[in-house]
Coordinates of C-alpha atoms in Angstrom, one line a residue:
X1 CA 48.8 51.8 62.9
X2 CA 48.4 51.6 58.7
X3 CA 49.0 47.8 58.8
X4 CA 46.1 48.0 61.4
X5 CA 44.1 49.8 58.9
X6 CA 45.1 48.2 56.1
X7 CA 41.9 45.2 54.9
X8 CA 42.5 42.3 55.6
X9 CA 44.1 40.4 52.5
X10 CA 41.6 37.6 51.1
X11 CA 42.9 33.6 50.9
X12 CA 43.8 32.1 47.5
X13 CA 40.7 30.2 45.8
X14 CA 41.3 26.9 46.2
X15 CA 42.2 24.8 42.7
X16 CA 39.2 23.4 41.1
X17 CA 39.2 19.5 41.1
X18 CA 40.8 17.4 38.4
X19 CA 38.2 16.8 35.2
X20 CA 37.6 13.5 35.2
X21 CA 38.0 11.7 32.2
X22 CA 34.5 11.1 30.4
X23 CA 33.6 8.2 29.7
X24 CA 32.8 7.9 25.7
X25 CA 29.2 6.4 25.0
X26 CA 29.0 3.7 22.6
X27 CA 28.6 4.0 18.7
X28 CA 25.4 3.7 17.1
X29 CA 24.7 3.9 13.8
X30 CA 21.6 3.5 13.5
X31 CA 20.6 6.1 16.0
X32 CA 22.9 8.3 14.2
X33 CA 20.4 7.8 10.6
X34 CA 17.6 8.1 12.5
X35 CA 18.4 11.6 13.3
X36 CA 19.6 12.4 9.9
X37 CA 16.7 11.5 8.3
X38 CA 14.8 13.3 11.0
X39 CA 16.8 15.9 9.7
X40 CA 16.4 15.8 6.5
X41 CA 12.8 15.4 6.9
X42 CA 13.0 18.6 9.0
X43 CA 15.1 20.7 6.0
X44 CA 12.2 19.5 3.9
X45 CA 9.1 21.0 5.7
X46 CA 11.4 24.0 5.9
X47 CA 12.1 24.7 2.6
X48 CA 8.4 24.0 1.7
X49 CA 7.3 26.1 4.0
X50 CA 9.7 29.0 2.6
X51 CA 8.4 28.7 -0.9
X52 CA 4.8 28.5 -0.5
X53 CA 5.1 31.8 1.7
X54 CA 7.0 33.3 -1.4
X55 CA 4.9 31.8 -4.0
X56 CA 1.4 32.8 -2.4
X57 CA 2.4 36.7 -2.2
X58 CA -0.5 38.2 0.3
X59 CA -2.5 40.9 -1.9
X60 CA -3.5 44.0 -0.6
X61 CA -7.0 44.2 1.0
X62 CA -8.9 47.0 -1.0
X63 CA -11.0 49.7 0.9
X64 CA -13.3 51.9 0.5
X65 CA -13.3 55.5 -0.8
X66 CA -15.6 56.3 3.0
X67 CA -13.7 54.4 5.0
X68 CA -10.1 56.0 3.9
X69 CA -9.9 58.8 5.9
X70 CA -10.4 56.6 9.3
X71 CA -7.3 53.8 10.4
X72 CA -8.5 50.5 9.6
X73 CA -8.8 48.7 13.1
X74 CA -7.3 45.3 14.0
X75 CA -10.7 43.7 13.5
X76 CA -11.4 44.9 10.4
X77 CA -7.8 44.0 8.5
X78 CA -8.4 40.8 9.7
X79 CA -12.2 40.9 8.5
X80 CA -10.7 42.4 5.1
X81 CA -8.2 39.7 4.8
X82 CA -9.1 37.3 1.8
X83 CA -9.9 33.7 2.8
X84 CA -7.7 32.3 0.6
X85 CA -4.5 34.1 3.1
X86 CA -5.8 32.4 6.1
X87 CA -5.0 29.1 4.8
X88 CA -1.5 27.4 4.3
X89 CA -1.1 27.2 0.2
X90 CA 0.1 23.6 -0.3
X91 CA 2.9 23.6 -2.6
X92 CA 3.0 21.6 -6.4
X93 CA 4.9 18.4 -6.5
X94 CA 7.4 20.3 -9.0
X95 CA 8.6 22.0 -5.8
X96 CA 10.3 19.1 -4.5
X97 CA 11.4 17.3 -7.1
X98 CA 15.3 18.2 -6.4
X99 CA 15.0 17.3 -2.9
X100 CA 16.4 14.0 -1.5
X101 CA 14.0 11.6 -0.9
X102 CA 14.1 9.8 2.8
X103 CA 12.1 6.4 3.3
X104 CA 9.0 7.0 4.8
X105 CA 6.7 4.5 6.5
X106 CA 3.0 3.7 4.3
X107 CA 0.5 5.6 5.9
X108 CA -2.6 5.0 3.2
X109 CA -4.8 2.2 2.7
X110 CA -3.2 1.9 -1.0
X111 CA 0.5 1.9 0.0
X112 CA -0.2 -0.8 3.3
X113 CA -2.0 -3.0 0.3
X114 CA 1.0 -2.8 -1.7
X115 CA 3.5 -3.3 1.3
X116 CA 1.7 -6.6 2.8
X117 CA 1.3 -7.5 -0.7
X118 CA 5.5 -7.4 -1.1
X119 CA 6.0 -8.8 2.2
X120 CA 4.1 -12.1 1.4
X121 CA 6.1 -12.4 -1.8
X122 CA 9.6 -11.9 -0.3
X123 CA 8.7 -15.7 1.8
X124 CA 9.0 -17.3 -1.9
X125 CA 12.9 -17.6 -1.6
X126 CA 12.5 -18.4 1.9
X127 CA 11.3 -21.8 0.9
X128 CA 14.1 -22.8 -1.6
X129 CA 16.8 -22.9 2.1
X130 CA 15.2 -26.1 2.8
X131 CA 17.7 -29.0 3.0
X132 CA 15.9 -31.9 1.7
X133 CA 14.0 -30.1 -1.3
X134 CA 17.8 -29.1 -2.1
X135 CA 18.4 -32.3 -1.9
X136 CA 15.9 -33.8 -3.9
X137 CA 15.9 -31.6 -6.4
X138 CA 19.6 -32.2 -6.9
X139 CA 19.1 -35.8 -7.5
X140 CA 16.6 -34.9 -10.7
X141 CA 20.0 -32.7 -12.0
X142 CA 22.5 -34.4 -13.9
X143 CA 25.6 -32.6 -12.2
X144 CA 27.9 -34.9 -14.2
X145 CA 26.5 -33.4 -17.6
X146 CA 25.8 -29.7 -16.4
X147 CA 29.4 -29.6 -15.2
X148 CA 31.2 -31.6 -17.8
X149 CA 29.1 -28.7 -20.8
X150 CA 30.4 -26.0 -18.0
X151 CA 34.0 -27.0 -17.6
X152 CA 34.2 -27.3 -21.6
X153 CA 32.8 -23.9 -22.6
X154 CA 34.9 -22.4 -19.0
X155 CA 37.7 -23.0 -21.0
X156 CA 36.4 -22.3 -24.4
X157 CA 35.9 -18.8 -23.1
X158 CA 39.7 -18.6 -21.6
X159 CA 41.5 -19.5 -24.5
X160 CA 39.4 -16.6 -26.9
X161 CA 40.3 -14.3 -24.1
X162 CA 43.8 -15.0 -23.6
X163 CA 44.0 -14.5 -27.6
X164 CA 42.9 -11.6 -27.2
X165 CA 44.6 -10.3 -24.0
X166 CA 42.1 -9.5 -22.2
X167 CA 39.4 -11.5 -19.4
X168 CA 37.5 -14.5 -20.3
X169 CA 33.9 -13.0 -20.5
X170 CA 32.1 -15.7 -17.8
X171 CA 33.6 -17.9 -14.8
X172 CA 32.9 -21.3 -14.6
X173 CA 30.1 -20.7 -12.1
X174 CA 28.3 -19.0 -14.9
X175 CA 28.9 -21.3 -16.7
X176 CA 27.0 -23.9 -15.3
X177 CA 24.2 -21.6 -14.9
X178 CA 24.1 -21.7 -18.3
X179 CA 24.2 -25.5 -19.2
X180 CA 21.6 -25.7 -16.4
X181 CA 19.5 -23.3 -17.9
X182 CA 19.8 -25.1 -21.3
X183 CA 19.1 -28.4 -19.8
X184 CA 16.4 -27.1 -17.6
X185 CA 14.2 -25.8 -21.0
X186 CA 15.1 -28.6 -23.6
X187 CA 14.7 -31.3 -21.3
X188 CA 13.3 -30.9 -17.6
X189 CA 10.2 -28.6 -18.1
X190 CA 7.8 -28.1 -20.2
X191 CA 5.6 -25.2 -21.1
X192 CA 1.9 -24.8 -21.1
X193 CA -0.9 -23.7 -22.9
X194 CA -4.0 -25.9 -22.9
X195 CA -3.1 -29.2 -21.2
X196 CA -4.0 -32.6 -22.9
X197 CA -7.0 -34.6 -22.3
X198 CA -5.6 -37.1 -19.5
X199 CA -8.2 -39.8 -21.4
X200 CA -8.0 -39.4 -24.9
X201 CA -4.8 -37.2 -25.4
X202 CA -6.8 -34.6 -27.4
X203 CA -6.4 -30.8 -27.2
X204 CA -8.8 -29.3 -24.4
X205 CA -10.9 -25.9 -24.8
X206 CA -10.5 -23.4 -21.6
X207 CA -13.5 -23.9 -19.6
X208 CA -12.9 -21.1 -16.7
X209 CA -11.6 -21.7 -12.6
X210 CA -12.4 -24.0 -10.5
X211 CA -11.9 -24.3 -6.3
X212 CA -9.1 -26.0 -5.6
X213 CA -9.0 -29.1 -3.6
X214 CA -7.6 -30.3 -0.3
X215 CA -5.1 -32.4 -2.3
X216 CA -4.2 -29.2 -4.3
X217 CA -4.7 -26.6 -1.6
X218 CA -1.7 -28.5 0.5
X219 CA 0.3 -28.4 -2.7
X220 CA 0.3 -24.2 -2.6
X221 CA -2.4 -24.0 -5.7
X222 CA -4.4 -21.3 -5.2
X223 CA -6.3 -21.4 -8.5
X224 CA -7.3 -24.4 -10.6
X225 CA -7.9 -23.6 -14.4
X226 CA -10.3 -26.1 -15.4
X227 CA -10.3 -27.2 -19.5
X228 CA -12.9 -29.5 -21.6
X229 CA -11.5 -31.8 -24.2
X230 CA -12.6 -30.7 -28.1
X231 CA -13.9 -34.3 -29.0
X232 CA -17.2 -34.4 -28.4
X233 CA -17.4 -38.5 -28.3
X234 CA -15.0 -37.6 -25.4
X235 CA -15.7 -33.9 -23.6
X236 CA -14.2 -34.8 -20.3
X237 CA -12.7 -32.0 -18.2
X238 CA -9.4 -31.4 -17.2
X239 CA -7.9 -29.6 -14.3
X240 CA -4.9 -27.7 -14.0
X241 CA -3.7 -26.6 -10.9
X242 CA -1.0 -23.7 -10.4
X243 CA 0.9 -24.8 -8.0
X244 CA 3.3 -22.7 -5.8
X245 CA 5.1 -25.5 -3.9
X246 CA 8.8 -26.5 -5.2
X247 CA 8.0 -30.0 -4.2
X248 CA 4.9 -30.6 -6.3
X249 CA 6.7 -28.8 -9.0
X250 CA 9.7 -31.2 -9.4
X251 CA 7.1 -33.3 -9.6
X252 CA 4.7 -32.1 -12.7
X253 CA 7.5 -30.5 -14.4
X254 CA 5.5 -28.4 -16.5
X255 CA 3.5 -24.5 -16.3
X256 CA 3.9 -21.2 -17.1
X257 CA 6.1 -18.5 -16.2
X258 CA 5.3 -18.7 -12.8
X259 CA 6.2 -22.3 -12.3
X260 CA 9.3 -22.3 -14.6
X261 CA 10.9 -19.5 -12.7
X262 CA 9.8 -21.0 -9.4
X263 CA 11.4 -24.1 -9.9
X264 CA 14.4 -22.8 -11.7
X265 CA 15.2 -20.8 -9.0
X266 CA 15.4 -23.5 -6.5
X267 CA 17.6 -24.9 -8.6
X268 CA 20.4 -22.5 -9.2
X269 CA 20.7 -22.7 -4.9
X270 CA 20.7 -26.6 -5.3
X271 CA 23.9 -25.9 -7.3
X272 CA 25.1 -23.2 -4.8
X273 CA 24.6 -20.1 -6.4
X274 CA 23.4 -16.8 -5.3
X275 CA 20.0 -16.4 -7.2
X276 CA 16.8 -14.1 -7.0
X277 CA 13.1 -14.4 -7.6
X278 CA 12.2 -11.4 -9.9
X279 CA 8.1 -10.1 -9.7
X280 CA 7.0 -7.9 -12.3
X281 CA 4.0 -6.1 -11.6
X282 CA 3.1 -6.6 -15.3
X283 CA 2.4 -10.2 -14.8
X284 CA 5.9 -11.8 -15.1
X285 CA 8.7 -13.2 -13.3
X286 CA 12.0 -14.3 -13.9
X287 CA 15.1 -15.1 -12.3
X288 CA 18.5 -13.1 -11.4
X289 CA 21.9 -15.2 -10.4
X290 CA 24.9 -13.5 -9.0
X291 CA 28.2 -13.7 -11.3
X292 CA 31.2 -14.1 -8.8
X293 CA 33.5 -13.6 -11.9
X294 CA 31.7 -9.8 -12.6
X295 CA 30.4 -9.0 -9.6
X296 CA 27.0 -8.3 -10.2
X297 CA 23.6 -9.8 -10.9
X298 CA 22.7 -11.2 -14.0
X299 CA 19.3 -11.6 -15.3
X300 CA 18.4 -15.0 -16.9
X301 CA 14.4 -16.2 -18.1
X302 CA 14.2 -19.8 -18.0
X303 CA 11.0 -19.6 -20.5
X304 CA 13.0 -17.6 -23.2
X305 CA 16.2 -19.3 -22.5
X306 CA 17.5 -15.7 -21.8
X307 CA 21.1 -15.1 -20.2
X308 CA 21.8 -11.1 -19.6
X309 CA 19.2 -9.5 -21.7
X310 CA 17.6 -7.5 -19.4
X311 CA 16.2 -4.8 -22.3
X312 CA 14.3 -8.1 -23.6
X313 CA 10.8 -7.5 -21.9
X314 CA 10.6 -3.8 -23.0
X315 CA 12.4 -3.3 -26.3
X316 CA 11.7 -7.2 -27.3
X317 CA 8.9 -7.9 -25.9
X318 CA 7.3 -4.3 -26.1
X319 CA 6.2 -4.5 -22.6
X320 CA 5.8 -1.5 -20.3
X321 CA 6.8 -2.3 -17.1
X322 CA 5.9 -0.5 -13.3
X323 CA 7.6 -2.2 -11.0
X324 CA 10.4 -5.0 -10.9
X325 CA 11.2 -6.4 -7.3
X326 CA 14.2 -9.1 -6.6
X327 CA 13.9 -11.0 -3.6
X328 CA 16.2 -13.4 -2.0
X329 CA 17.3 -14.7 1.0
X330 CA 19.1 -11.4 1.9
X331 CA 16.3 -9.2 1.1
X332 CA 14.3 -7.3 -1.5
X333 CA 15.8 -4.9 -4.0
X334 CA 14.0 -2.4 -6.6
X335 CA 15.6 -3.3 -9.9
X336 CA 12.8 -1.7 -12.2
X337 CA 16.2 0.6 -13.6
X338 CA 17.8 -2.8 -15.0
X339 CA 14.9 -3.7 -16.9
X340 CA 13.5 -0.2 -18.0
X341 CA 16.4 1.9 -19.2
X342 CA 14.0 4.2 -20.7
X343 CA 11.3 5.2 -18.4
X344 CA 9.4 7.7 -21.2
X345 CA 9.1 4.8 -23.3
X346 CA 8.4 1.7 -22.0
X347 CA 7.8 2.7 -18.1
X348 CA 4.4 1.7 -16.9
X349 CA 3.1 4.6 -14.0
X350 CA 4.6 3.4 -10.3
X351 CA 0.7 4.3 -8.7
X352 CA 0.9 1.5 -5.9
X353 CA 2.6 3.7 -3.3
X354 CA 5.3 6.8 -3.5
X355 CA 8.6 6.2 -3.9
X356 CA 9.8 7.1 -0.6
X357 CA 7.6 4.4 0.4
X358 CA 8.8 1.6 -1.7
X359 CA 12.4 2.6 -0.3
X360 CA 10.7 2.1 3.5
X361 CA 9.6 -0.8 1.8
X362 CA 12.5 -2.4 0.8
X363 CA 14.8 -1.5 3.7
X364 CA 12.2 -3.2 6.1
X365 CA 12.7 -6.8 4.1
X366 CA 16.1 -6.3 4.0
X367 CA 16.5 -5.8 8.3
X368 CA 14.0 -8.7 8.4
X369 CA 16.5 -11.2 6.6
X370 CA 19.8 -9.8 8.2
X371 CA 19.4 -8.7 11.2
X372 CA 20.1 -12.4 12.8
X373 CA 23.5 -12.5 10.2
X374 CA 26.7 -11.9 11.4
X375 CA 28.4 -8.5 11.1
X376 CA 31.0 -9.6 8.5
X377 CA 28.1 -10.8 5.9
X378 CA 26.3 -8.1 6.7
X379 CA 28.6 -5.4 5.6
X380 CA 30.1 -7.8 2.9
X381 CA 25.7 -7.6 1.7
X382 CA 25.9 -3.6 1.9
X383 CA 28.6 -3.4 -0.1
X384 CA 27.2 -5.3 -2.7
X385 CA 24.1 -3.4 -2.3
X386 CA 26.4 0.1 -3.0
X387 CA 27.9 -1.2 -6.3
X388 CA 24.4 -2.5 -7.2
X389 CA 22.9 0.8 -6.8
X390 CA 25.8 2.6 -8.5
X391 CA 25.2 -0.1 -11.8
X392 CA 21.5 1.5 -11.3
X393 CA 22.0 4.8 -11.5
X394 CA 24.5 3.9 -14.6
X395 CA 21.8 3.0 -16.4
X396 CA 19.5 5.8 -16.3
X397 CA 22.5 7.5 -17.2
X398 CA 23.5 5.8 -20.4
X399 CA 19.5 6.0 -21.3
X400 CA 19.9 9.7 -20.4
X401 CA 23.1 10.3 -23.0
X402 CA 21.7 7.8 -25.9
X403 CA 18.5 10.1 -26.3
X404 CA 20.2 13.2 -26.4
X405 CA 22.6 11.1 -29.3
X406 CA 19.0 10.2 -30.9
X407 CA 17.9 14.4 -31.2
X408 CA 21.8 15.3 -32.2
X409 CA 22.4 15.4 -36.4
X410 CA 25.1 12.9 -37.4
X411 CA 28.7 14.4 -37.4
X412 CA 30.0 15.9 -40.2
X413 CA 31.9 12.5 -41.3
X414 CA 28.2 11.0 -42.0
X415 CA 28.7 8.8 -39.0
X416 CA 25.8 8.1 -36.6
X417 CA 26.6 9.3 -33.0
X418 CA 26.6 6.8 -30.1
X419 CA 23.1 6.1 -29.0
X420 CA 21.6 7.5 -32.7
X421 CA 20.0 4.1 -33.2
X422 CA 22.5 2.8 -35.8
X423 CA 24.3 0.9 -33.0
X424 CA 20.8 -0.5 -31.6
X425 CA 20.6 -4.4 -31.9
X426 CA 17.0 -5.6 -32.6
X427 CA 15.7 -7.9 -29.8
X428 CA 13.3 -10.7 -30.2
X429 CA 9.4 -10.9 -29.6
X430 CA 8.6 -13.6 -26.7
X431 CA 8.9 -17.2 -28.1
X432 CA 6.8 -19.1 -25.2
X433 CA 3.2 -19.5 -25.2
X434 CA 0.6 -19.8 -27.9
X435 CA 0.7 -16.5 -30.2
X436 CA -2.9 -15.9 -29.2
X437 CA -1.5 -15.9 -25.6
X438 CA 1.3 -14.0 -26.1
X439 CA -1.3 -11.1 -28.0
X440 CA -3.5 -11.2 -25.5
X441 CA -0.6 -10.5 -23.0
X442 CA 1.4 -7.6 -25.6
X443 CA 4.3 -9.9 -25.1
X444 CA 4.6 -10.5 -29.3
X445 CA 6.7 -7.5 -29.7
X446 CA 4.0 -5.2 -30.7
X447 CA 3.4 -1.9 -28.1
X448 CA 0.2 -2.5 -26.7
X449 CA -3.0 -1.6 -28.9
X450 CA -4.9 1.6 -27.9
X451 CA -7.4 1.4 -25.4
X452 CA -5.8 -1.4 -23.5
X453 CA -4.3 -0.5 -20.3
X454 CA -2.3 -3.7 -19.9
X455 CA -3.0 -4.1 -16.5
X456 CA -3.0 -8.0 -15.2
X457 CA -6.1 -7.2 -12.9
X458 CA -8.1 -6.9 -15.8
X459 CA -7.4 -10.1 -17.6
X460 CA -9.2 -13.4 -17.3
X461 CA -7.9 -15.6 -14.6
X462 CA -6.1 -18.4 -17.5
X463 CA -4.1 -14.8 -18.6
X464 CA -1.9 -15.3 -15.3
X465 CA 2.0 -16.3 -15.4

């Protein structure tokens, strides 16, 4: 009778089913930066938020001595409320100075100008892949010469380095960068200021623009300077077209800076080098080559016949200097920090866009020239990017430490500290061009006079590189 009352006894739960294994979803990188920069952007707004709240304390709203006695009601503590407390208090730029910066698309009128405007001048080393203009152009090089002078000073450079035990300065690829610069501004092309008269070989007087023709139009000149010869029995005019096509440039063999680094440029890939088209937003451009034997970029001015003087421009030349952009095959990079180590004194004011911008900016050329590479270049491009950057940044830091050297006093020896200015090595003023050209342009070494803003929109058309 108590088993009868006893409750029944309840089954066992059955065993829950074996996990299945999940399956893992694929990596992706890129998804991943998105939301880290989403992130980012996120921890931004956040911490703006919290110190505009903090910085715009609410005051008090003040009553009066009638109205004391009775409880304010919600209406009027709202009606009390300033105006100023019902609106968000932006914050001052100060306030974010520390934080990272994350590229961010253009959204004004100013920085799309600026971005089209760098998109159409990252096709410029687009053209130099063609085949036959390699070609061509490599016929108009003597290649016996150029490396014969490189092989010579290759090992030149060796034996004072073994001497001294240590590694032979340049490789023989730099080398012949070198004789081909040589040979490219003694005797391939030649520099312009005021072309001849074509009939009597007399010097010509700058007589404004004029349209280009179909004949010039097909050759990529998109201005034509037009001249009048000085002698009056003669006064014929004289045109001289700018052209932007490689072909019609091996061709002419002569220009400006423009030309010179166009052409030159071409022909460090006819010779299989790794080489760059550098715009300056001053009204300049040179070229950069890539120096297997130091891994890194090297700057070099076919005009000057300059090779790794970077500082020339600003503390030759006494330029100041916005914006530098390198643009290659592989993409664009900012390398104003190469060329303006100190940003207080010779750094022109970077208005076009803000800098997160110009990163967007940069990034998007880059994607457009990789993304059809294989994997292996492009990490073997990424890395080179990362010890670019980290040769940046150097920079600003050796600028950084040799001003504070300039404000310390000089040790108690009587020797100058690093960076004082005793240890400074004088650079020349620019050596192309007329002189009048070159004052009109603040390129003769002299900071530029007071009241000129140095800006190339406000020169006269001829003024152009």
């Amino acid at each position: 009778m108590g088993d009868m009352n006893r409750p029944p006894s309840r089954a066992p739960p059955p065993p829950p089913p074996p996990l299945r294994p999940q399956q893992e979803e694929p990596f992706d990188a890129e998804d991943l930066t998105r939301q880290f920069e989403q992130l980012l952007r996120t921890r931004q707004l956040n911490d703006l938020s919290r110190r505009s709240r903090s910085r715009s304390g609410s005051p008090v709203p003040s009553r009066r001595p009638s109205q004391s006695s009775r409880p304010p009601s919600r209406h009027a503590s709202h009606a009390s409320r300033p105006s100023s407390d019902l609106q968000p208090v932006l914050p001052s730029y100060s306030s974010v100075r520390n934080l990272p910066k994350v590229p961010s698309p253009p959204q004004d009128s100013a920085s799309i100008r600026f971005r089209n405007h760098l998109i159409t001048l990252s096709t410029t080393p687009t053209k130099y892949e063609n085949p036959g203009l390699l070609d061509e152009a490599l016929a108009l090089v003597p290649t016996e010469r150029i490396y014969g002078e490189a092989e010579d000073e290759c090992q030149i450079l060796k034996a004072q380095a073994e001497s001294l035990g240590r590694k032979a300065e340049w490789g023989f690829q730099d080398c012949v960068i070198r004789s081909l610069l040589k040979w490219f501004k003694r005797s391939f092309f030649q520099f312009i200021n005021n072309p001849a008269c074509s009939r009597c070989g007399s010097p010509t007087i700058a007589n404004g623009v004029a349209p280009p023709n179909p004949d010039e139009i097909a050759r990529g000149a998109a201005r034509v300077e037009l001249y009048r010869c000085s002698t009056i029995e003669c006064s014929a005019f004289e045109r001289f077209p700018r052209f932007g096509d490689v072909w019609a440039l091996l061709q002419s063999r002569r220009g400006r800076c423009g030309e010179w680094a166009n052409c030159f440029t071409m022909l460090c890939r006819a010779v299989g080098v790794r080489a760059r088209w550098v715009w300056n937003a001053e009204d300049h451009v040179w070229t950069e080559v890539y120096s297997e034997h130091q891994k890194r970029w090297i700057h070099v001015d076919a005009c000057e016949e300059a090779w790794d003087n970077p500082r020339l421009y600003t503390e030759g030349w006494g330029k100041k200097m916005s914006y530098c952009i390198a643009f290659s095959i592989d993409g664009a990079t900012d390398v104003t920090r190469r060329y303006v180590r100190n940003a207080a004194d010779h750094g022109a004011e970077r208005n076009r866009c803000p800098e997160e911008v110009t990163m967007w900016i940069m990034k998007e050329i880059q994607k457009m020239r990789r993304e059809n590479m294989k994997k292996d270049d492009q990490r073997r491009l990424a890395y080179d990017d990362q010890r670019e950057e980290k040769e940046l940044r150097g920079f600003v830091v050796s600028a950084l430490a040799a001003s504070i050297g300039r404000l310390l006093p000089p040790g108690t020896d009587g020797q100058q500290r690093p960076g004082s200015g005793g240890d400074e090595i004088k650079l020349p003023a620019r050596r192309s061009g007329a002189q009048a050209w070159r004052e009109a342009r603040h390129e003769a070494g002299e900071q530029p006079r007071e009241g000129g803003n140095g800006d190339p929109r406000d020169r006269s058309p001829r003024e152009g590189h």
